[in-house]
XYZ file of C-alpha atoms in Angstrom:
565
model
C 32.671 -39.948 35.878
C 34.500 -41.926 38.804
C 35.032 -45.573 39.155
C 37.097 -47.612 40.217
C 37.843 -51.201 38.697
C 39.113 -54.220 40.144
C 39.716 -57.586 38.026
C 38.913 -60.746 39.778
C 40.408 -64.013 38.346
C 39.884 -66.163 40.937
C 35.781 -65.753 41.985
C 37.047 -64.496 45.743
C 34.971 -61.746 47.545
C 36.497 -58.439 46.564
C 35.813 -55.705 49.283
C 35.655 -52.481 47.480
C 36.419 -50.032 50.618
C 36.317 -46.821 48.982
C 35.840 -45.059 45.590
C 37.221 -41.741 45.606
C 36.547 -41.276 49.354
C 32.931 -42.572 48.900
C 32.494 -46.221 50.375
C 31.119 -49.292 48.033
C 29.567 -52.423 47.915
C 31.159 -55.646 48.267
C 30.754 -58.113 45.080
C 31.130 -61.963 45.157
C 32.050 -63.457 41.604
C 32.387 -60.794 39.348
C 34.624 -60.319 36.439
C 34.955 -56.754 36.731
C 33.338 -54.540 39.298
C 32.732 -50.896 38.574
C 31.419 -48.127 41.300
C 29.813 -45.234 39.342
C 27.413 -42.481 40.647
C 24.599 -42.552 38.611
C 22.204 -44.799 35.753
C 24.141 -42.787 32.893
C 27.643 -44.167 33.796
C 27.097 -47.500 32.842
C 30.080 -48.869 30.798
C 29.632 -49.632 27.289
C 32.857 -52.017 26.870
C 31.073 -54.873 28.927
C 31.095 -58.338 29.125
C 28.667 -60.994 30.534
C 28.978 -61.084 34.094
C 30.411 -57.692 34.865
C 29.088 -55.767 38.078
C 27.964 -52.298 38.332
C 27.140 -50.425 41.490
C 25.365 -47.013 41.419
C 25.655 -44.927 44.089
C 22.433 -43.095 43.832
C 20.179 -42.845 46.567
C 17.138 -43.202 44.374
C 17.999 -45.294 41.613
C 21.385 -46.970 42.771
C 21.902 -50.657 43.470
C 24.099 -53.372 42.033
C 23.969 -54.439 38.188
C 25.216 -57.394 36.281
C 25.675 -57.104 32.753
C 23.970 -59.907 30.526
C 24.719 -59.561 26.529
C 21.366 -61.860 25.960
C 19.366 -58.352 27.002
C 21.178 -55.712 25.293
C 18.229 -54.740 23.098
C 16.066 -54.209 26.287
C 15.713 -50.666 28.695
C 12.688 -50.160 30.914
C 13.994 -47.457 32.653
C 14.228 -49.206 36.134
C 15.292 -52.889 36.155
C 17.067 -53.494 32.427
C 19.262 -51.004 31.241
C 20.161 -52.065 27.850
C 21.401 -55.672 29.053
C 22.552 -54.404 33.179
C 20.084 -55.932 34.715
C 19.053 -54.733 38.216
C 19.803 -57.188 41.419
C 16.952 -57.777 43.335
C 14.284 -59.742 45.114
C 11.085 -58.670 45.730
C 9.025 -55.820 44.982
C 10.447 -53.200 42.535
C 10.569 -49.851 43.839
C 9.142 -46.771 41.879
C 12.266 -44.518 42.717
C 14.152 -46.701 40.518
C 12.490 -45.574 37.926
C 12.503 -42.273 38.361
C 9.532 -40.953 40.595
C 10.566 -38.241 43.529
C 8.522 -37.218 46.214
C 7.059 -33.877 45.943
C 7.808 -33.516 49.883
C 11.567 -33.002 49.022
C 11.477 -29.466 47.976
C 13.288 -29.139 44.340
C 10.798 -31.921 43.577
C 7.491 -29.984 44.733
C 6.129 -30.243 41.380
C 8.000 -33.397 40.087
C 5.285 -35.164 37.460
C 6.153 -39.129 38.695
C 3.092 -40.647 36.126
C 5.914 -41.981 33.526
C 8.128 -43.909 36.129
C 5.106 -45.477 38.203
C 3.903 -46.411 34.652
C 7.464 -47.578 33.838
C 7.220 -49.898 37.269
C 3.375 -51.373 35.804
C 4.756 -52.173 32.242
C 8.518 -53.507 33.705
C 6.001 -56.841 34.849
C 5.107 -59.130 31.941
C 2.747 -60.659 34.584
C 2.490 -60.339 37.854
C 4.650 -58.293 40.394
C 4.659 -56.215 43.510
C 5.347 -52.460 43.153
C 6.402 -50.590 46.672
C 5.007 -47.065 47.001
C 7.888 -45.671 49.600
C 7.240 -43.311 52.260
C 6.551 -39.568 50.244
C 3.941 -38.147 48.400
C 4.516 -38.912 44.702
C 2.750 -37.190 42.261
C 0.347 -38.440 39.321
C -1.056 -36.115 36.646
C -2.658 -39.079 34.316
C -3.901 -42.548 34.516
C -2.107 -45.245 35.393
C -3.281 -48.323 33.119
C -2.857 -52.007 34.751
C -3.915 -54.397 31.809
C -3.888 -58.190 31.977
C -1.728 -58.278 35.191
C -1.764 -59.392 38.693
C -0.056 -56.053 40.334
C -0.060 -55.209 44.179
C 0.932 -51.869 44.755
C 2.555 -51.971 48.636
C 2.968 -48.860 50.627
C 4.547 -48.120 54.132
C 1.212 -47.783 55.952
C -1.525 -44.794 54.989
C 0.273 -42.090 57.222
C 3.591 -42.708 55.211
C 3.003 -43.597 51.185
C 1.261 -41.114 49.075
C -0.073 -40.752 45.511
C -1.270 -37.319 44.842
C -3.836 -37.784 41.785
C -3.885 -34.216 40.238
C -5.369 -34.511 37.019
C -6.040 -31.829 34.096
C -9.218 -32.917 33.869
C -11.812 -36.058 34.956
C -9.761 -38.841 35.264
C -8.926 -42.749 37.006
C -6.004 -42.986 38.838
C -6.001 -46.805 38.835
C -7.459 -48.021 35.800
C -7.390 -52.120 35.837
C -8.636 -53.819 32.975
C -8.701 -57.590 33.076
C -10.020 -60.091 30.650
C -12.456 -63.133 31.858
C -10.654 -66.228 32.749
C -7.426 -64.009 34.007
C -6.471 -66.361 37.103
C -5.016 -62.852 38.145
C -5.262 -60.838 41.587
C -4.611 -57.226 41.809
C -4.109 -55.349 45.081
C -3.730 -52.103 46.957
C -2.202 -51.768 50.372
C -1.133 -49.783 53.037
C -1.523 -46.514 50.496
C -2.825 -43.392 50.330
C -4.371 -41.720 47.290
C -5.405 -38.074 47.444
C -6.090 -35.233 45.216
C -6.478 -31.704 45.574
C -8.636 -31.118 42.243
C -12.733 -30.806 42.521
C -14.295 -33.708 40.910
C -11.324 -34.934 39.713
C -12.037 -38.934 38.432
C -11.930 -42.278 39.845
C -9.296 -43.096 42.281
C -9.956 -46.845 41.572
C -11.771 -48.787 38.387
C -11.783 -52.658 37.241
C -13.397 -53.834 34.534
C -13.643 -57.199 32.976
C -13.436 -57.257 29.451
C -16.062 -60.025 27.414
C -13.904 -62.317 25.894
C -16.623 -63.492 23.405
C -20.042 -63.548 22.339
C -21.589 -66.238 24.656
C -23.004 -64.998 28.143
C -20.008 -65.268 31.200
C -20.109 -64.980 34.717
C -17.375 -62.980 35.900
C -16.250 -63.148 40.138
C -15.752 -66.587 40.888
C -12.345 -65.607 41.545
C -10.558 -62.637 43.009
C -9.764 -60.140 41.200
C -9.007 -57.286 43.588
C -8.157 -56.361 47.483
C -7.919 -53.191 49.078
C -6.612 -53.310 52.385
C -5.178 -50.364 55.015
C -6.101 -47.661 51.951
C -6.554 -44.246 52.492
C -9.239 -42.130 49.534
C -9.362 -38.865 50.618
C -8.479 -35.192 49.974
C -7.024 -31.958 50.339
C -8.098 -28.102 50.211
C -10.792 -27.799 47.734
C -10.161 -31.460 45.935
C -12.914 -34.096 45.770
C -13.332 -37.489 44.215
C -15.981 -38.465 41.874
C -15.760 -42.188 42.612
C -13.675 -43.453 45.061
C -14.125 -47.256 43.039
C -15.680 -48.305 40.258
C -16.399 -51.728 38.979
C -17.499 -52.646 35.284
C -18.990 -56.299 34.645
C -16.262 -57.343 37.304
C -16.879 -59.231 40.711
C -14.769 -60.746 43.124
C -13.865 -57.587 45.026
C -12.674 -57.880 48.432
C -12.270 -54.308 50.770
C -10.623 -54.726 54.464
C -9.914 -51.531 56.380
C -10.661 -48.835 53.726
C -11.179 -45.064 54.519
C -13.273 -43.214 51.432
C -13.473 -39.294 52.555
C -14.300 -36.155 50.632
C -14.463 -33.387 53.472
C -16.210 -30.521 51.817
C -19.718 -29.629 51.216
C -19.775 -29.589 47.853
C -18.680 -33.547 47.228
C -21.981 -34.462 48.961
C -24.098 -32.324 46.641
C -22.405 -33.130 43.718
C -24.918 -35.660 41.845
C -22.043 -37.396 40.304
C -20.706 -38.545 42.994
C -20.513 -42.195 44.485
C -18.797 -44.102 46.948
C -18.695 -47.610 45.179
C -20.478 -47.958 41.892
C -21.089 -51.118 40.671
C -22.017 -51.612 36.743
C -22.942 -54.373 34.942
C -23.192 -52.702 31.118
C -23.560 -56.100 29.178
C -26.861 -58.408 29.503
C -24.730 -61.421 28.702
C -22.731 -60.441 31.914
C -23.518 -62.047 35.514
C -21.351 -60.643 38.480
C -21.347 -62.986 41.234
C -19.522 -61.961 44.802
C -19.512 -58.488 43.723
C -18.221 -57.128 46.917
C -16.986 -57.928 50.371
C -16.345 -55.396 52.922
C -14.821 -55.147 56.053
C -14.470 -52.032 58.390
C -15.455 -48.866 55.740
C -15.947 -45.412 56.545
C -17.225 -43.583 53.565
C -17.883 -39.675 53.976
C -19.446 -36.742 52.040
C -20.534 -38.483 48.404
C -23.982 -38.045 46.726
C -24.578 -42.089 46.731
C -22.630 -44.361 49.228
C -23.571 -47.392 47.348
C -25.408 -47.248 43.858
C -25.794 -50.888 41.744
C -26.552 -50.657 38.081
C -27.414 -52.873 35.845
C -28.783 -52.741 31.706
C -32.132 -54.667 32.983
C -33.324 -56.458 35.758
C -30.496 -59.581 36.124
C -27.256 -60.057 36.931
C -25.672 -58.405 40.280
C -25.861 -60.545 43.775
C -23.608 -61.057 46.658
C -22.910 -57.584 48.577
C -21.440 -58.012 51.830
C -20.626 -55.269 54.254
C -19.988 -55.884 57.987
C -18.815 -53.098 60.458
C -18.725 -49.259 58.725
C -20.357 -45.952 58.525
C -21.508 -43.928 55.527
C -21.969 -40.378 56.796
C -22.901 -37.061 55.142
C -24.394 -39.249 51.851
C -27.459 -38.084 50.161
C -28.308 -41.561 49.497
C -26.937 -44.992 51.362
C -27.792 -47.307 48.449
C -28.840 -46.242 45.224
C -30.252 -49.787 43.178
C -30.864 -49.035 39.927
C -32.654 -52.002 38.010
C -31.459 -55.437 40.233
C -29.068 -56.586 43.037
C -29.418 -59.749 45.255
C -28.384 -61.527 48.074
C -26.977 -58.644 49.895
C -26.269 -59.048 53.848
C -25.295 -55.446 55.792
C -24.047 -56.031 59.571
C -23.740 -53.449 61.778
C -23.528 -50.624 59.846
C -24.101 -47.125 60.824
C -25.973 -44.879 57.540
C -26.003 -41.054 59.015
C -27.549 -40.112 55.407
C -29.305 -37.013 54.221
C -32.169 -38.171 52.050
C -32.828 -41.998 51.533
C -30.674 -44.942 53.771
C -31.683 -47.307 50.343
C -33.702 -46.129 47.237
C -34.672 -49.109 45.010
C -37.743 -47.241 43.150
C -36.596 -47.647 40.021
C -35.128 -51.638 40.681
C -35.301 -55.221 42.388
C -33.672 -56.433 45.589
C -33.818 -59.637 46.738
C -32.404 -61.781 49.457
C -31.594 -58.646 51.416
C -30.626 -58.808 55.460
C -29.809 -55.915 57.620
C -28.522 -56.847 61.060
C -27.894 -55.144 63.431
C -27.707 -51.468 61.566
C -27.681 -47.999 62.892
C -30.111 -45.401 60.018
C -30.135 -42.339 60.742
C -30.946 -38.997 58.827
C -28.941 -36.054 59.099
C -27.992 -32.638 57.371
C -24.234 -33.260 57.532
C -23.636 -29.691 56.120
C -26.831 -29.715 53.554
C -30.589 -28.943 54.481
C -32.831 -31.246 56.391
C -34.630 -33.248 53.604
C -37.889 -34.656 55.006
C -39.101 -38.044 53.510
C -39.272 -41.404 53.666
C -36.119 -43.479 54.756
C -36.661 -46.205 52.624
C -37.517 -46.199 49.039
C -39.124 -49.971 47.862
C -39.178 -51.145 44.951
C -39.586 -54.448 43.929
C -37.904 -57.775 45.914
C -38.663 -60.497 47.830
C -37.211 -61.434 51.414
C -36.213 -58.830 52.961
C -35.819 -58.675 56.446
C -34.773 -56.425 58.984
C -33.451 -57.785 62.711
C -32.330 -55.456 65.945
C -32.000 -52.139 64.031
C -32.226 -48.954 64.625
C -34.350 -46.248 62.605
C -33.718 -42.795 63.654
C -35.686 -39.598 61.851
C -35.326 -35.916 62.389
C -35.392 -35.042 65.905
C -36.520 -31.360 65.650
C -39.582 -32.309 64.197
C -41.757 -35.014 63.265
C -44.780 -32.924 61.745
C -44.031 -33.818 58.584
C -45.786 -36.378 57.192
C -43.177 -37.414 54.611
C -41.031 -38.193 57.234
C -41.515 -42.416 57.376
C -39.011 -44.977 58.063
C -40.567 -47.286 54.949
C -42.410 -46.132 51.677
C -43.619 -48.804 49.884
C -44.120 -47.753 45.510
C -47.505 -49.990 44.499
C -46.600 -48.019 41.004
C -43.670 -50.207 40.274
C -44.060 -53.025 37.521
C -45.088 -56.177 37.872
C -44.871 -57.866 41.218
C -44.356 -55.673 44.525
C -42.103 -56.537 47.495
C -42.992 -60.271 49.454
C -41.883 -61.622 52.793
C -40.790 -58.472 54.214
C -39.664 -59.047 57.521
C -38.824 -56.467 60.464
C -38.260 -57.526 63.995
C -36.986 -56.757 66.999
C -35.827 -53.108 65.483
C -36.277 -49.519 67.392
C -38.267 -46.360 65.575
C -38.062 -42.936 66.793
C -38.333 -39.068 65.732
C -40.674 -40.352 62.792
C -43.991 -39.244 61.496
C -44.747 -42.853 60.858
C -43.018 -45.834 60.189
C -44.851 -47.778 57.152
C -46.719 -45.092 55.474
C -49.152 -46.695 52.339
C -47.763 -50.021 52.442
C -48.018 -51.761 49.140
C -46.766 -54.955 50.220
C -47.888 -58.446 50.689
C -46.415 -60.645 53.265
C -45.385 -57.879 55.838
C -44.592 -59.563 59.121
C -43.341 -57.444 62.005
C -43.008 -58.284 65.472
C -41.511 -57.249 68.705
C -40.447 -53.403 67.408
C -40.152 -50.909 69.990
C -41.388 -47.191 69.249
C -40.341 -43.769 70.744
C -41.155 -40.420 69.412
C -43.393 -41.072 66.445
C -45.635 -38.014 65.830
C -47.993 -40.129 64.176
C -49.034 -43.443 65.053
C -50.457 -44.671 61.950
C -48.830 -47.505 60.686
C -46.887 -47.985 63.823
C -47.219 -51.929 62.723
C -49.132 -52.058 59.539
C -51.306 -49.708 57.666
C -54.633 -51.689 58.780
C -55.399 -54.296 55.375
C -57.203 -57.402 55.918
C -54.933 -58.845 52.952
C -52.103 -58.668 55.509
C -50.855 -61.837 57.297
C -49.093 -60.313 60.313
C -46.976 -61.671 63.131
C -48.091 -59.082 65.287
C -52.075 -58.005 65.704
C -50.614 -54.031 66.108
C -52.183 -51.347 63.642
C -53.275 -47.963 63.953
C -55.040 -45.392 62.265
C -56.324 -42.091 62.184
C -59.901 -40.503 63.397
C -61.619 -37.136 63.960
C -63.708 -37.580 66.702
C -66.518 -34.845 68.197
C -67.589 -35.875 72.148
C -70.231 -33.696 73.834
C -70.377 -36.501 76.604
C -73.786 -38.098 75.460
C -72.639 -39.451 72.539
C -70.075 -42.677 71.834
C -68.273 -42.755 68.951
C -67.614 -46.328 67.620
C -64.013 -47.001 65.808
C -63.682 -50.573 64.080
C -59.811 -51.571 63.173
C -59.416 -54.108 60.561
C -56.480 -56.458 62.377
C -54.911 -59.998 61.346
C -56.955 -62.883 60.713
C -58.490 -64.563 63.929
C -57.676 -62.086 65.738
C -60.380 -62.259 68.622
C -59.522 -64.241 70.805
C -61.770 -65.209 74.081
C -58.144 -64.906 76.256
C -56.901 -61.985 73.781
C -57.665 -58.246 74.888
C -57.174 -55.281 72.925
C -56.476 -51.811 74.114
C -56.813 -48.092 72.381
C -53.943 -45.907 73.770
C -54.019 -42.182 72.945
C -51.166 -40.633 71.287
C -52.110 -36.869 71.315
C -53.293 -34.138 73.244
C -56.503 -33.900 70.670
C -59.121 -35.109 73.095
C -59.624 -33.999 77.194
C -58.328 -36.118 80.070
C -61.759 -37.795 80.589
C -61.956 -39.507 77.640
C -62.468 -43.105 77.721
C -62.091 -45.996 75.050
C -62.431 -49.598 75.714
C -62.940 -52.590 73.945
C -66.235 -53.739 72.752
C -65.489 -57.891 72.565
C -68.915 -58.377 71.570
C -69.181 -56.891 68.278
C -65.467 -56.985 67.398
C -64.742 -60.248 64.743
C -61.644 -62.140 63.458
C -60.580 -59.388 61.210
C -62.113 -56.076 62.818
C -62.058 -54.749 66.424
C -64.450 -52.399 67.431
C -63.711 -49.889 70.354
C -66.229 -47.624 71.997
C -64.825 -43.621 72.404
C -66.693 -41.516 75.267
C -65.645 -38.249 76.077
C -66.464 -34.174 76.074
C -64.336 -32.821 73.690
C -65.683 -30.548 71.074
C -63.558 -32.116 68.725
C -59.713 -33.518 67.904
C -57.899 -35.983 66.206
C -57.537 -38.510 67.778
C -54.196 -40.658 67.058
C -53.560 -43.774 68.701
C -51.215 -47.201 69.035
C -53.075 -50.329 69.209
C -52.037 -52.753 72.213
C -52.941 -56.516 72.030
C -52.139 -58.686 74.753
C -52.925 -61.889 76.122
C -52.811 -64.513 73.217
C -49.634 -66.376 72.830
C -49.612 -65.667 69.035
C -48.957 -62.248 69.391
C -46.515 -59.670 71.144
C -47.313 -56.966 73.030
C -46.708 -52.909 71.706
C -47.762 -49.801 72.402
């Protein structure tokens, strides 16, 4: 060991200008000042008030010696009474973590001294992830603290989560009550293993027998992060929350690259859970600018029955190569998407088997896809149960190679579910295209739509509304299906149940083919006469043998109504 030491009597600065050729610190006040090179020199003749500085890159700084401590070592800020001199966040290198980059650390396991950082904080503190790639074999356990970990931006700080087996990187576990904040920023986590855990999990723990709500105040941020992989690796969950709200997500990147992520079932973006019936999450997530990429469900809400989950926010992102956008299983409410883009293989939202309520989409871009897997055919939009749901200036986007199939429907209502179906379900002002159809068997009351726009649907019926004279619609479009057989003597007469009070002496209505089915002298006008309030009855002349004939249904001139085709 070298050191040099220097006895100050009169509380001067002492400039310490070299140490066996190496330079040193300078040290106001001190008793005694010792340079040494490494944690392990440490005197153990001290008194209170003596200075240490160690001259190791990683774990060096300046130490004061305090007798009141000697019983305490955390490997990083308290050595056995010299205590570390510092302000701020605590650095992991201090207590022991190397970057795998340098390359006699390529393998170095830092798990123990990033856990070492967690547990130095009784309470609350800020841990800095320094530029590197630090490696993590095991979870890292946050309980009962307010932690931010604090990187030097994505493209610089690095944990590299390569577990044995399934595992969460960040596990925090708070109890109800905890007026604590925990936070991730300017990180990036990344693994290498296939299906290899959770990069991020809260959960609030019940802190009695009586029902709680838990997410009236924060309890976790994510900002500038980084989930992704390498070579074969893949996440299971990029976050999970457990009976825990209050989750706030600004500028997060979730990406598994390979093929085999997105057809793993067991995969999910964000999975919220709500495992307790005496649980209600409230502001379960806010999101700002998300790109989430190759998972089996984007999205998927759980809860133990049909109660308990509301406020999902999420403004300006993408989910692409998901099987599923949003996966509701049993209840979620109030939830407001703006402008996000869904590139999805299967369903954009499947609430079959649940409740949604208060749900508005502005503004969104749905689209299906392969991204890697084979073209699934069906309908875009699972409902279930809910009530207000609207949908304003979107965009609804099927296969373009084909539209033959006739699974292949931008909304698919389920009459099977229990009890009540889906009311006030609104869509306006939205564009459908490459579709079959757009509304399939409907089985719900209280549809309005109005001024959509269509393009490319094989398919007209239900361009508006399967026709149902239970319907109160907005708009007087429906359409439907016939087989029709013309030898040119012979009128066939159609009658299409419409809205309510429908006819209209200043209304007109007009039949507009949609296939090649019948020959180019075909005629079919409206027959004002014998059409009603609730049916309108058109008049089909022609010489065709025989076709189907599809069609849109165009009704104009009444203020009450728009005008479609």
């Amino acid at each position: 060991m070298s050191k040099l030491v220097i006895k100050n009597n009169i509380n001067s600065e002492l400039a310490i200008t070299h140490v066996d050729n190496k330079p040193a610190k300078s040290i106001v006040g001190s008793d005694i000042t010792v340079a040494v090179d490494t944690i392990n020199d440490f005197p153990l003749d001290a008194s209170d008030g003596d200075t240490v500085i160690v001259r190791d890159l990683n774990r060096g700084g300046t130490f004061i010696y305090d007798s009141s401590k000697v019983a305490e070592h955390n490997d990083g800020t308290n050595f056995n009474g010299w205590i570390r001199q510092y302000s701020g966040a605590v650095n992991v290198k201090w207590f022991g973590a190397k970057s795998i980059t340098i390359p006699e650390y390529s393998t170095y396991d830092s798990t123990q001294a990033i856990q070492k950082a967690i547990d130095s904080f009784s309470s609350y503190g800020t841990i800095k992830i320094p530029s590197g790639k630090f490696l993590v074999t095991d979870t890292l356990n946050i309980t009962n603290k307010s932690i931010t970990f604090m990187g030097d931006g994505i493209s610089s700080s690095t944990i590299m989560f390569n577990p044995a087996n399934n595992r969460v990187l960040l596990n925090f576990i708070r109890e109800k009550g905890e007026q604590k904040i925990n936070a991730i920023k300017n990180i990036t986590l990344k693994t290498a293993i296939q299906s290899c855990g959770t990069a991020v999990k809260i959960e609030t723990s019940l802190t009695s027998s009586n029902e709680q709500v838990n997410g009236a105040i924060d309890t976790l941020l994510l900002n500038n992060v980084l989930i992704t992989q390498e070579d074969n690796g893949y996440w299971t969950k990029f976050i999970h929350t457990v009976n825990n709200g209050g989750v706030h997500l600004l500028n997060v990147q979730m990406k598994n690259s390979i093929p085999d992520a997105q057809n793993d079932v067991n995969t999910i973006g964000i999975h919220v859970e709500r495992t307790d019936s005496r649980v209600h999450i409230i502001r379960t997530l806010s999101i700002t600018d998300f790109y989430i990429q190759r998972v089996y469900n984007a999205f998927k809400f759980h809860s133990n029955d049909y109660h308990g989950i509301e406020s999902f926010y999420v403004s300006t992102g993408e989910v692409v190569g998901a099987n599923t956008g949003i996966l509701v299983d049993k209840y979620v409410e109030a939830v407001h998407l703006d402008g996000i883009h869904f590139d999805i293989i299967s369903n954009v939202i499947d609430w079959s088997n649940g409740v949604m309520n208060l749900a508005r989409f502005d503004g969104c871009d749905f689209r299906k896809g392969d991204n890697g897997s084979s073209l699934v055919y069906g309908p875009m939009f699972l409902v279930g149960r809910g009530e207000d749901i609207s949908f304003t200036g979107c965009i609804f986007s099927g296969f373009n190679d084909s539209h033959s199939d006739s699974t292949n429907i931008a909304f698919k209502f389920l009459t099977s579910s229990a009890g009540s179906r889906v009311t006030r379900f609104d869509v306006a002002g939205c564009t459908f295209r490459n579709l079959y159809g757009v509304y399939g068997d409907l089985g719900a009351s209280g549809v309005r739509a109005q001024s959509n726009l269509y393009a490319a649907i094989e398919d007209s019926v239900s361009v508006e509304v399967v026709p149902d004279t239970h319907l109160s619609l907005f708009d007087a479009n429906v359409s439907k299906t016939f087989t029709v057989h013309l030898n040119g003597s012979v009128d066939e007469q159609i009658d299409v149940p419409v809205s309510p009070f429908f006819k209209s002496a200043y209304a007109s209505a007009v039949l507009i083919p949609a296939s090649q089915g019948l020959s180019s002298g075909t005629i079919v006008y409206y027959h004002f006469t014998d059409s009603t309030n609730t049916n309108c009855r058109f008049i089909v002349h022609g010489n065709s043998n025989s076709g189907t004939f599809r069609f849109s249904f165009m009704a104009s001139g009444d203020s009450t109504y728009d005008t479609h085709s």
